[in-house]
Amino acid sequence: MNTYLQHLEFWEASLTQPLVFAPVLAQIFRPITDPVAIFLIILAIMLVAPLLFERLRMPGIIGLILAGVIVGPYGLGLLERDKTIELLGTVGLLFLMFLGGLETSLDDLKRNANKALTFGLATFAIPMVVGTAVMLPLGYSFLASVLVASCFASHTLLALPVLSKLGIMRNQVVTATLGGTLITNVLALLVLAIVVKANQGNLTISFWLFLIPSLAIYTFATLWGVPNLGRWFFRRFGHDEGAEFLFVLAALFIVSYIANLIEIEPIVGAFLAGVAITQIIPQMSPLMNRIQFIGNTLFVPFFLISVGMLVNPLILVKDARGILVAVVMIAAEIASKFLAAWGTAKIFNWKIPSTMVMFGLSVAQAASTLAAITVAFDIKLVDEVTVNGIIGMILVSCVMSPWITERWGRKIQQEPAHTATSNSEQLENAVTVNNLANRVLVPVANPNTEDNLLNLAIILTKHGNGTLLPLHVIISDKNGFVAVAAKTQQKRLLEVAETLAHAAVTSVEPIGRIDDSIDLGILRAAQERDASLVICGWKGYSTYRENFFGSVIDNIVRRSTVPVLITRFSQPIENTQRVFLALSDRKISANALRQTLGLTKILSEALKSPVQVMQVFLEPTKPSYDLQSVFVNSEFPIQQVQGNPTRKISASLKTNDLLILVESTHHFGQPALGREPEAIARSHPKTSMMIVHFPDLF
């Protein structure tokens, strides 16, 4: 099976025959060859076309595709679809599938596995049956009919940017569609490989012995190997933002290329790469923002424009049989895709908007369809009329898909979310976690640790649409003198924090302060800037001197009037594989408990990690609070155990956990955080920890 890039060479050879189907206007204008002018035209299209069509209340994606038709070789002929356009279009296609994988949570896929499997099989089987049935009466052979039907079965997630813009990517219907897309595309490409081998007479047992094991090994290696390699890389080079971004790009193209080596289309590899790497990139992190920005702003529009440049509208009216074939193909593809979405929605009792969003997402044809029909033409299984009909189907489906998806996606956006996490979303509505993240103060002093603190703060502030307050305190001497080097370092640290916040599109107010001591500077800044939360770093232990005279952390915790998060990150926050909330039998106010549970949920969603809740009882007595009553019917497992809290918690911890504790000990001669966090920190030096402290007024 040839790769997508190789398949598209056919279009350069067959669709650029001199003056055969070219529109008259294309003969008047000469193609632009100046690279600066070419890039300027493409950038102008990327800027103007979406804005114009959105003003007309149509998805901007349609504008990009139609603009490609207009400036392409079958429109005005301003641009040729040369190797550079092909390359950037292919990169855009891979990025489109990669972004779809990034928005797909493995936990969501597991929770919606039955829905994804049902839709994936339906949207493959129904088009295969319908397509084969309608192509046979038109005089096509059985193998040709099956191959054309496989073009109907596959689809390209052209309208994903629309859903991302609407903010419904985590909806269960979208998750099921993403999972179903992976299933139907893989099956359709397998059909393509089988038909090609059968037509060549090479459908032997060796083909099956190679394909099935290699596909299984490849999928496992991608979903297991990429996350583990990424965690190691981020742990070693996590402070280099450029290296992080390049690692993500390398993972995307390496996985896509390996897919091609085992005769699977690279688009499937790109999607799997996104699913694998999303586990180690927090949803609201600067790195995720950079990936989505570059993909959605540059590469994906290149792909959409390149698809438009392939389309020759006049080719459909040159032959009466061509019109008939095109109409039959369009009708069969639309009807079969709608039946698959409608049937799946009926099984799971989804409403009409969900049905139409699933249909809108799955009706678009582009990448896999072009690949399959090009292979069929190369081996002379289908003729040029069939290719022309496929072009018409691509044009109609690419225009329909974003329009349907946006129209009905807005109605889903207005509905109450109905997902597997609906109960925890009710909890989020019941608590005021957003108030906690309204203005988050983060002292920055150590360049080696501030990234994790700032990333944590950015996750919270973005969730609550709040403001980040990075703070650096300089201690003056008894004469009030401050060294120039200290001021320079302060400026540099705050600039780094501000850059990180801007990269994540987060509101930021850097604070440079000169004070008598670090703790007083933090406390005064929190009051003066009306902070709602303070996040501090912690080394994980206290010295004897600090126990009796108080450390900076102790003084902040004891005197703060707002909640404080004390964190010890042993590794990058994106390496978190589980959020572990441990609660002892100490008395905790209902408000503090709800705030902690809400905070846990936010981190779980942002880090795409499951939650484990443990409640430890010292004695077999009635607990001071009923955790089940606060977290009724939660999807988060709650484990209740009796015994020593330190031992029970330590026994359940794993290296890549993020442990969350709630402490409020204020005994003389003890650290303000209590003995348990220190004991756990010493026994698990590689486990990240977070201690939540609420002042008495909470």
XYZ file of C-alpha atoms in Angstrom:
698
model
C 0.000 0.000 0.000
C 1.458 3.382 -0.951
C 1.519 6.246 1.464
C -0.762 9.256 1.281
C 2.020 11.418 -0.158
C 2.717 8.874 -2.866
C -0.975 8.570 -3.639
C -1.269 12.286 -4.310
C 1.338 12.080 -7.080
C -1.532 10.766 -9.195
C -3.281 14.132 -9.019
C -0.240 15.918 -10.406
C -0.096 13.474 -13.319
C -3.765 13.038 -14.208
C -5.510 16.216 -13.116
C -3.047 18.612 -14.713
C -3.418 17.396 -18.284
C -3.068 20.526 -20.453
C -6.399 22.200 -21.109
C -8.417 18.963 -20.910
C -10.629 19.981 -18.013
C -8.982 23.226 -16.964
C -11.316 26.206 -16.634
C -10.862 29.099 -19.022
C -9.716 31.459 -16.271
C -6.866 29.121 -15.415
C -5.589 29.577 -18.966
C -5.560 33.373 -18.616
C -3.643 33.674 -15.334
C -0.112 32.328 -15.127
C 0.793 30.517 -11.889
C 2.773 32.627 -9.437
C 6.303 31.339 -8.910
C 7.725 33.909 -6.480
C 7.852 32.081 -3.085
C 7.194 35.287 -1.136
C 4.089 36.037 -3.212
C 2.866 32.432 -2.883
C 3.201 32.513 0.876
C 1.558 35.945 1.004
C -1.489 34.677 -0.924
C -1.835 31.646 1.344
C -1.560 33.773 4.483
C -4.159 36.181 3.072
C -6.496 33.245 2.486
C -5.931 31.962 6.027
C -6.777 35.407 7.396
C -9.654 36.565 5.155
C -11.528 33.390 4.169
C -12.501 32.213 7.699
C -13.461 35.737 8.789
C -15.613 36.262 5.695
C -17.492 32.969 5.996
C -17.986 33.362 9.743
C -19.620 36.738 9.005
C -21.949 34.806 6.685
C -22.640 32.423 9.595
C -20.818 29.571 7.908
C -17.809 27.676 9.284
C -14.468 29.194 8.350
C -13.271 25.769 7.186
C -15.590 25.986 4.180
C -13.999 29.293 3.241
C -10.518 27.764 3.265
C -11.583 24.844 1.055
C -13.440 27.019 -1.460
C -10.559 29.501 -1.503
C -8.287 26.610 -2.453
C -10.639 25.810 -5.353
C -10.579 29.436 -6.525
C -6.801 30.021 -6.458
C -5.900 26.472 -7.473
C -5.164 25.068 -10.922
C -8.873 24.542 -11.677
C -9.939 28.023 -10.611
C -7.962 31.166 -11.359
C -4.764 29.159 -11.631
C -2.837 31.536 -9.363
C -1.139 28.722 -7.480
C 0.148 25.335 -8.546
C -0.219 22.368 -6.271
C 3.519 21.732 -6.261
C 5.636 19.594 -3.957
C 5.798 22.325 -1.307
C 2.004 22.610 -1.111
C 1.783 18.811 -0.997
C 4.307 18.647 1.836
C 2.630 21.327 3.939
C -0.795 19.856 3.187
C 0.358 16.435 4.353
C 1.846 17.936 7.513
C -1.471 19.704 8.075
C -3.390 16.453 7.649
C -1.153 14.662 10.130
C -1.513 17.601 12.528
C -5.301 17.459 12.164
C -5.393 13.800 13.165
C -2.779 14.421 15.876
C -4.881 17.214 17.400
C -7.851 14.867 17.379
C -5.798 12.336 19.328
C -4.618 15.016 21.765
C -8.240 15.839 22.566
C -8.998 12.161 23.183
C -8.548 10.940 26.724
C -7.795 7.242 27.168
C -9.981 7.328 30.266
C -12.811 8.801 28.208
C -12.263 6.148 25.555
C -12.398 3.434 28.197
C -15.588 4.866 29.684
C -17.115 5.182 26.211
C -15.520 2.072 24.713
C -18.851 0.413 23.971
C -20.137 3.560 22.251
C -16.949 4.021 20.209
C -16.920 0.349 19.191
C -20.608 0.430 18.244
C -20.266 3.546 16.119
C -16.952 2.433 14.619
C -18.404 -0.869 13.422
C -21.644 0.773 12.255
C -19.967 3.565 10.298
C -17.761 0.932 8.646
C -20.263 -1.866 7.962
C -23.235 0.205 6.721
C -21.258 2.198 4.099
C -19.531 -1.014 3.010
C -22.848 -2.781 2.415
C -24.613 0.219 0.859
C -21.620 1.186 -1.265
C -21.110 -2.308 -2.648
C -24.834 -2.647 -3.361
C -25.104 0.604 -5.336
C -21.868 0.229 -7.316
C -22.531 -3.288 -8.663
C -25.570 -2.196 -10.790
C -23.411 0.526 -12.371
C -21.239 -2.138 -13.984
C -18.413 -2.289 -11.444
C -16.743 -5.584 -10.579
C -17.090 -7.000 -7.091
C -13.562 -6.004 -6.057
C -13.999 -2.508 -7.507
C -17.346 -2.098 -5.719
C -15.838 -3.182 -2.396
C -12.939 -0.778 -2.804
C -15.195 2.173 -3.645
C -17.368 1.244 -0.666
C -14.277 1.364 1.573
C -13.895 4.991 0.458
C -17.378 5.637 1.893
C -16.503 3.838 5.146
C -13.445 5.911 5.986
C -13.688 9.584 6.853
C -11.550 12.577 7.790
C -12.272 14.601 10.942
C -12.369 17.824 8.988
C -14.658 19.622 11.455
C -12.585 18.995 14.584
C -11.472 22.652 14.822
C -15.160 23.622 14.957
C -15.757 21.422 18.009
C -12.569 22.634 19.663
C -13.750 26.211 19.214
C -17.156 25.324 20.706
C -15.467 23.678 23.694
C -17.268 20.317 23.456
C -14.327 18.065 22.601
C -14.770 16.064 25.832
C -18.473 15.388 25.181
C -19.187 11.647 25.118
C -20.614 11.844 21.578
C -17.409 13.438 20.303
C -15.270 10.932 22.199
C -17.268 8.048 20.744
C -16.884 9.528 17.256
C -13.128 9.914 17.683
C -12.790 6.319 18.834
C -15.086 5.135 16.041
C -13.000 7.057 13.506
C -9.907 5.147 14.536
C -11.772 1.844 14.149
C -13.393 2.547 10.773
C -10.266 4.100 9.225
C -8.122 1.144 10.225
C -10.721 -1.316 8.919
C -11.171 0.638 5.673
C -7.430 0.716 5.070
C -7.261 -3.016 5.784
C -9.959 -3.549 3.148
C -7.882 -1.489 0.720
C -4.807 -3.619 1.396
C -6.801 -6.839 1.019
C -8.444 -5.748 -2.266
C -5.089 -4.718 -3.743
C -3.506 -8.032 -2.791
C -6.521 -9.959 -4.092
C -6.441 -8.090 -7.408
C -2.743 -8.904 -7.748
C -3.317 -12.512 -6.715
C -1.054 -12.099 -3.674
C -3.594 -12.592 -0.896
C -1.578 -15.264 0.887
C -1.237 -16.428 4.453
C 2.071 -14.536 4.751
C 0.212 -11.265 4.218
C -2.032 -11.948 7.210
C 0.854 -13.232 9.308
C 2.665 -9.929 8.779
C -0.209 -7.440 8.997
C -2.101 -8.561 12.109
C 0.878 -9.050 14.492
C 2.629 -5.903 13.252
C -0.529 -3.833 13.788
C -0.977 -5.193 17.324
C 2.683 -4.634 18.250
C 2.664 -1.154 16.711
C -0.445 -0.065 18.625
C 0.893 -1.363 21.940
C 4.346 0.154 21.380
C 2.814 3.547 20.582
C 0.324 3.726 23.455
C 2.828 2.371 26.007
C 6.209 3.455 24.698
C 5.560 7.092 23.729
C 4.176 8.157 27.152
C 6.996 6.460 29.043
C 9.651 7.884 26.751
C 8.014 11.300 27.069
C 8.015 11.183 30.873
C 11.708 10.345 30.842
C 12.444 13.153 28.375
C 10.422 15.751 30.291
C 12.106 14.683 33.527
C 15.558 15.153 32.016
C 14.939 18.174 29.772
C 11.691 19.611 31.124
C 13.147 23.092 31.631
C 13.810 23.540 27.896
C 10.484 24.574 26.338
C 11.849 24.333 22.804
C 13.072 20.792 23.406
C 9.630 19.786 24.733
C 7.904 21.079 21.619
C 10.404 19.426 19.266
C 10.002 16.134 21.129
C 6.246 16.252 20.502
C 6.787 16.952 16.782
C 9.361 14.163 16.552
C 6.976 11.709 18.222
C 4.220 12.665 15.774
C 6.255 12.116 12.625
C 8.189 9.068 13.841
C 4.985 7.239 14.791
C 3.361 8.283 11.491
C 6.370 7.098 9.492
C 6.515 3.737 11.260
C 2.819 3.271 10.445
C 3.714 3.634 6.777
C 6.452 1.019 7.106
C 3.948 -1.599 8.287
C 1.500 -0.683 5.487
C -0.855 1.421 7.612
C -1.745 4.931 6.546
C 0.240 7.615 8.453
C -2.996 9.379 9.470
C -3.788 6.415 11.741
C -0.336 6.701 13.283
C -0.799 10.438 13.813
C -4.045 9.863 15.677
C -2.467 7.163 17.856
C 0.492 9.473 18.569
C -1.935 12.121 19.814
C -3.775 9.636 22.036
C -0.443 8.444 23.463
C 1.186 11.802 24.102
C -1.907 13.538 25.514
C -1.345 11.543 28.712
C 1.770 13.577 29.533
C 0.725 17.086 28.442
C -1.689 18.944 30.738
C -4.671 20.294 28.830
C -4.113 23.900 29.916
C -0.321 23.932 29.814
C 1.756 26.325 27.665
C 3.071 23.353 25.667
C -0.464 22.227 24.746
C -1.351 25.795 23.821
C 1.671 26.050 21.496
C 0.835 22.770 19.755
C -2.804 23.712 19.211
C -1.963 27.246 18.125
C 0.596 26.246 15.499
C -1.528 23.360 14.247
C -4.861 25.179 14.017
C -3.408 28.470 12.786
C -0.849 27.291 10.237
C -0.672 23.617 9.298
C -4.348 22.579 9.316
C -5.364 25.559 7.112
C -2.620 24.496 4.669
C -4.245 21.075 4.430
C -7.725 22.525 3.872
C -6.464 24.848 1.125
C -4.568 21.971 -0.518
C -7.746 19.841 -0.547
C -9.584 22.668 -2.295
C -6.819 22.900 -4.902
C -7.455 19.266 -5.870
C -11.069 19.885 -6.848
C -12.039 20.549 -10.478
C -15.784 21.365 -10.477
C -16.028 21.296 -14.301
C -14.836 17.722 -14.443
C -18.227 16.549 -13.235
C -20.206 17.951 -16.181
C -18.062 16.560 -18.991
C -19.715 13.131 -19.044
C -23.331 12.105 -18.379
C -22.205 8.830 -16.836
C -19.814 10.785 -14.658
C -22.719 12.828 -13.298
C -24.693 9.649 -12.580
C -21.745 8.009 -10.799
C -21.072 11.159 -8.775
C -24.730 11.519 -7.728
C -24.946 7.856 -6.714
C -21.703 8.094 -4.737
C -22.746 11.274 -2.938
C -26.192 9.920 -2.080
C -24.856 6.538 -0.910
C -22.114 8.081 1.224
C -24.397 10.615 2.905
C -27.202 8.108 3.483
C -24.921 5.395 4.897
C -23.067 7.766 7.221
C -26.355 9.188 8.485
C -27.780 5.709 9.105
C -24.674 4.775 11.121
C -24.956 7.893 13.292
C -28.735 7.572 13.659
C -28.553 3.891 14.611
C -25.840 4.501 17.208
C -27.797 7.413 18.687
C -30.925 5.255 18.940
C -29.033 2.520 20.774
C -27.668 4.946 23.390
C -30.729 7.239 23.533
C -28.915 10.335 22.278
C -30.848 13.377 21.153
C -31.033 14.816 17.638
C -28.149 17.335 18.144
C -25.830 14.511 19.186
C -26.892 12.453 16.171
C -26.231 15.321 13.784
C -22.830 16.173 15.321
C -21.770 12.544 14.951
C -23.044 12.566 11.355
C -21.392 15.901 10.598
C -18.036 14.721 11.928
C -18.095 11.421 10.054
C -19.480 12.525 6.669
C -16.353 14.404 5.501
C -14.127 12.605 2.995
C -10.607 13.677 2.121
C -7.368 11.959 3.082
C -8.157 8.247 3.291
C -10.590 8.521 0.387
C -7.988 10.126 -1.862
C -5.447 7.497 -0.847
C -7.762 4.566 -1.543
C -9.135 5.730 -4.901
C -5.652 6.643 -6.142
C -4.421 3.145 -5.378
C -7.434 1.700 -7.200
C -6.740 3.875 -10.261
C -3.045 2.966 -10.253
C -3.823 -0.764 -10.427
C -6.544 -0.081 -13.071
C -9.339 -1.358 -10.855
C -11.429 1.776 -11.486
C -11.546 4.319 -14.322
C -11.278 8.107 -14.459
C -15.051 8.524 -14.189
C -14.902 6.911 -10.760
C -12.109 9.231 -9.711
C -14.152 12.229 -10.847
C -17.152 10.995 -8.876
C -14.983 10.703 -5.771
C -13.838 14.294 -6.289
C -17.458 15.446 -6.334
C -18.186 13.454 -3.188
C -15.189 15.015 -1.440
C -16.297 18.526 -2.393
C -19.887 18.041 -1.187
C -18.912 16.255 2.028
C -16.205 18.788 2.904
C -18.726 21.617 2.592
C -21.451 19.750 4.508
C -19.337 18.509 7.400
C -18.275 21.754 9.124
C -21.646 23.407 8.475
C -23.646 20.565 10.047
C -21.167 20.160 12.896
C -21.198 23.828 13.846
C -24.980 24.232 13.574
C -25.826 21.259 15.778
C -22.688 21.543 17.937
C -23.988 24.876 19.239
C -27.099 23.103 20.474
C -24.981 20.528 22.327
C -22.989 23.419 23.777
C -26.215 24.821 25.244
C -27.339 21.487 26.701
C -26.363 20.346 30.212
C -23.308 18.110 29.881
C -24.213 14.441 29.876
C -21.006 12.550 30.317
C -19.570 9.881 32.515
C -18.430 12.628 34.854
C -21.812 14.289 35.159
C -21.980 13.749 38.903
C -18.598 15.316 39.541
C -19.668 18.212 37.366
C -22.626 18.664 39.688
C -20.116 18.815 42.537
C -18.158 21.476 40.672
C -21.310 23.550 40.361
C -21.951 23.160 44.082
C -18.553 24.460 45.194
C -16.753 27.698 44.516
C -13.399 26.440 43.304
C -13.326 29.263 40.777
C -13.133 31.718 43.678
C -10.075 29.846 44.928
C -8.377 30.315 41.548
C -9.419 33.920 41.069
C -6.024 35.444 41.946
C -3.244 32.915 42.517
C -0.007 34.147 44.110
C 3.133 32.119 43.303
C 6.493 33.069 44.855
C 9.292 32.353 42.344
C 12.890 32.113 43.443
C 14.449 28.897 42.100
C 14.603 28.597 38.282
C 14.861 24.800 38.621
C 11.518 24.421 40.418
C 9.403 27.384 39.379
C 8.143 25.732 36.157
C 6.075 23.180 38.072
C 4.698 25.808 40.456
C 3.755 28.096 37.589
C 2.225 25.262 35.552
C 0.096 24.280 38.546
C -0.981 27.885 39.020
C -1.775 28.233 35.303
C -3.975 25.133 35.389
C -5.998 26.618 38.238
C -6.194 30.168 36.911
C -7.222 29.091 33.425
C -9.954 26.918 34.879
C -11.324 29.809 36.902
C -10.521 32.516 34.324
C -8.384 34.087 37.037
C -5.110 35.997 37.208
C -1.641 34.679 37.922
C 0.435 36.700 40.407
C 4.112 35.639 40.181
C 6.047 37.180 43.090
C 9.733 37.583 43.820
C 10.864 39.054 47.138
C 14.262 40.656 47.690
C 15.475 41.013 51.281
C 17.188 44.326 51.914
C 20.000 44.752 54.434
C 19.611 46.751 57.664
C 20.368 49.947 55.754
C 17.758 49.197 53.118
C 20.379 48.546 50.447
C 19.616 46.071 47.601
C 22.337 44.676 45.346
C 22.084 45.293 41.606
C 22.550 41.559 40.945
C 19.496 40.772 43.095
C 17.361 43.222 41.124
C 18.593 41.744 37.855
C 17.737 38.229 38.977
C 14.301 39.396 40.154
C 13.588 40.932 36.773
C 14.711 37.807 34.937
C 12.630 35.429 37.079
C 9.496 37.527 36.699
C 10.026 37.837 32.936
C 10.230 34.040 32.665
C 7.015 33.670 34.668
C 5.253 36.313 32.575
C 6.355 34.660 29.323
C 5.087 31.279 30.506
C 1.721 32.770 31.455
C 1.357 34.558 28.116
C 2.212 31.335 26.285
C -0.735 29.703 28.059
C -2.992 32.710 27.324
C -3.351 33.480 31.027
C -3.810 36.886 32.641
C -0.709 37.773 34.642
C 0.427 40.534 37.019
C 4.125 40.098 37.962
C 5.090 41.466 41.381
C 8.621 42.527 42.313
C 8.949 43.346 46.003
C 11.583 44.452 48.522
C 10.807 43.469 52.117
C 12.239 42.594 55.512
C 11.857 38.833 55.042
C 10.563 36.313 52.493
C 7.557 35.222 54.530
C 6.469 38.778 55.363
C 6.887 39.776 51.721
C 4.623 36.923 50.605
C 1.981 37.580 53.277
C 1.898 41.320 52.624
C 1.735 40.850 48.851
C -1.140 38.386 49.265
C -3.126 40.954 51.255
C -2.235 43.942 49.095
C -3.007 42.167 45.800
C -6.148 40.475 47.159
C -4.824 36.960 46.478
C -7.310 34.095 46.769
C -4.683 31.340 46.933
C -0.949 31.090 47.642
C 1.177 28.312 46.098
C 4.582 27.654 47.695
C 7.372 25.215 47.008
C 8.597 22.855 49.736
C 11.747 20.807 50.123
C 9.912 17.988 51.918
C 11.281 18.255 55.449
C 12.011 20.664 58.317
C 15.176 21.066 60.385
C 15.133 21.135 64.210
C 15.752 24.861 64.132
C 12.818 25.362 61.776
C 10.572 23.224 63.974
C 11.145 25.453 67.014
C 11.628 28.863 65.432
C 9.532 28.338 62.345
C 10.465 28.105 58.695
C 9.247 30.377 55.918
C 6.545 27.822 55.063
C 5.482 27.542 58.715
C 5.132 31.293 59.075
C 3.137 31.603 55.861
C 0.809 28.735 56.744
C 0.156 29.926 60.300
C -0.456 33.563 59.381
C -2.114 33.366 55.972
C -5.745 34.453 55.701
C -6.223 32.602 52.395
C -5.712 28.924 51.498
C -2.145 27.802 50.849
C -0.945 24.968 48.604
C 2.447 23.644 49.681
C 3.975 21.565 46.899
C 6.940 19.253 46.525
C 7.375 18.255 42.866
C 9.908 15.477 42.469
C 9.321 15.341 38.717
C 7.507 17.386 36.057
C 3.812 17.816 36.798
C 2.923 16.431 33.353
C 4.367 13.052 34.400
C 1.489 12.559 36.846
C -0.315 9.276 36.184
C -2.702 9.322 39.167
C -4.050 11.960 41.527
C -4.154 10.402 45.009
C -6.259 12.268 47.575
C -5.626 11.025 51.124
C -7.826 12.205 53.999
C -7.264 11.357 57.640
C -9.929 11.276 60.362
C -9.189 14.785 61.552
C -12.048 17.236 61.602
C -12.337 19.152 58.320
C -14.949 21.779 57.589
C -17.486 20.964 54.898
C -16.365 23.943 52.822
C -12.692 22.957 53.001
C -13.574 19.389 52.049
C -15.586 20.519 49.034
C -12.826 22.891 47.958
C -10.274 20.078 48.178
C -12.439 17.658 46.223
C -13.099 20.298 43.573
C -9.372 21.051 43.340
C -8.678 17.338 42.937
C -11.148 17.089 40.084
C -9.636 20.078 38.266
C -6.142 18.592 38.469
C -7.409 15.185 37.374
C -9.006 16.634 34.253
C -6.087 18.916 33.401
C -3.472 16.189 33.906
C -5.748 13.533 32.334
C -5.074 11.250 35.268
C -7.497 9.089 37.265
C -8.315 9.882 40.896
C -7.998 7.604 43.903
C -9.538 8.813 47.172
C -8.468 7.202 50.472
C -10.001 7.935 53.871
C -7.965 6.627 56.823
C -9.492 6.019 60.287
C -7.297 5.815 63.347
C -9.928 3.915 65.319
C -13.048 1.922 64.370
C -15.338 4.795 65.268
C -17.712 6.967 63.332
C -15.717 9.447 61.199
C -15.849 13.149 61.924
C -17.238 13.726 58.436
C -19.043 11.574 55.882
C -17.041 11.621 52.676
C -19.652 9.594 50.814
C -22.313 12.215 51.480
C -20.153 14.906 49.875
C -19.075 12.787 46.913
C -22.273 10.866 46.280
C -22.118 8.362 43.423
C -18.795 9.769 42.267
C -16.892 7.942 39.550
C -13.792 8.420 41.734
C -13.149 5.277 43.787
C -13.214 5.892 47.549
C -11.194 3.521 49.721
C -11.826 3.565 53.485
C -9.173 1.900 55.661
C -8.268 1.755 59.350
C -4.776 2.101 60.787
C -1.799 4.414 60.894
C -2.342 7.113 58.223
C 1.338 7.403 57.286
C 1.735 3.663 56.784
C -1.547 3.162 54.947
C -0.955 6.075 52.588
C 2.694 5.147 51.974
C 1.753 1.568 51.136
C -0.632 2.731 48.387
C 1.605 5.349 46.741
C 3.290 4.951 43.363
C 6.200 6.888 41.876
C 4.155 8.894 39.357
C 1.363 9.772 41.789
C 0.462 13.301 42.822
C -0.423 12.967 46.508
C -2.840 15.530 47.947
C -3.122 15.901 51.743
C -5.153 18.240 53.934
C -3.346 19.366 57.088
C -3.890 22.019 59.783
C -1.600 21.104 62.696
C -0.443 24.021 64.880
C 1.387 22.369 67.798
C 4.468 24.023 69.257
C 7.665 22.240 68.316
C 6.097 20.684 65.222
C 6.044 21.909 61.628
C 2.864 23.678 60.646
C 2.177 20.961 58.100
C 2.303 18.181 60.663
C 4.486 15.091 60.916
C 2.663 12.902 58.397
C 3.599 14.849 55.236
C 7.277 14.863 56.220
C 7.259 11.143 56.979
C 5.618 10.349 53.656
C 7.941 12.732 51.793
C 11.024 11.075 53.285
C 9.831 7.557 52.447
C 8.779 8.516 48.888
C 11.375 11.017 47.615
C 10.318 10.508 43.962
C 6.593 11.086 44.529
C 5.177 14.571 44.071
C 3.092 15.931 46.943
C 0.670 18.750 47.578
C -0.524 19.771 51.053
C -3.676 21.870 51.150
C -3.982 24.198 54.129
C -7.117 26.210 54.858
C -7.146 28.981 57.469
C -9.508 28.626 60.406
C -12.113 30.890 58.826
C -12.692 28.212 56.166
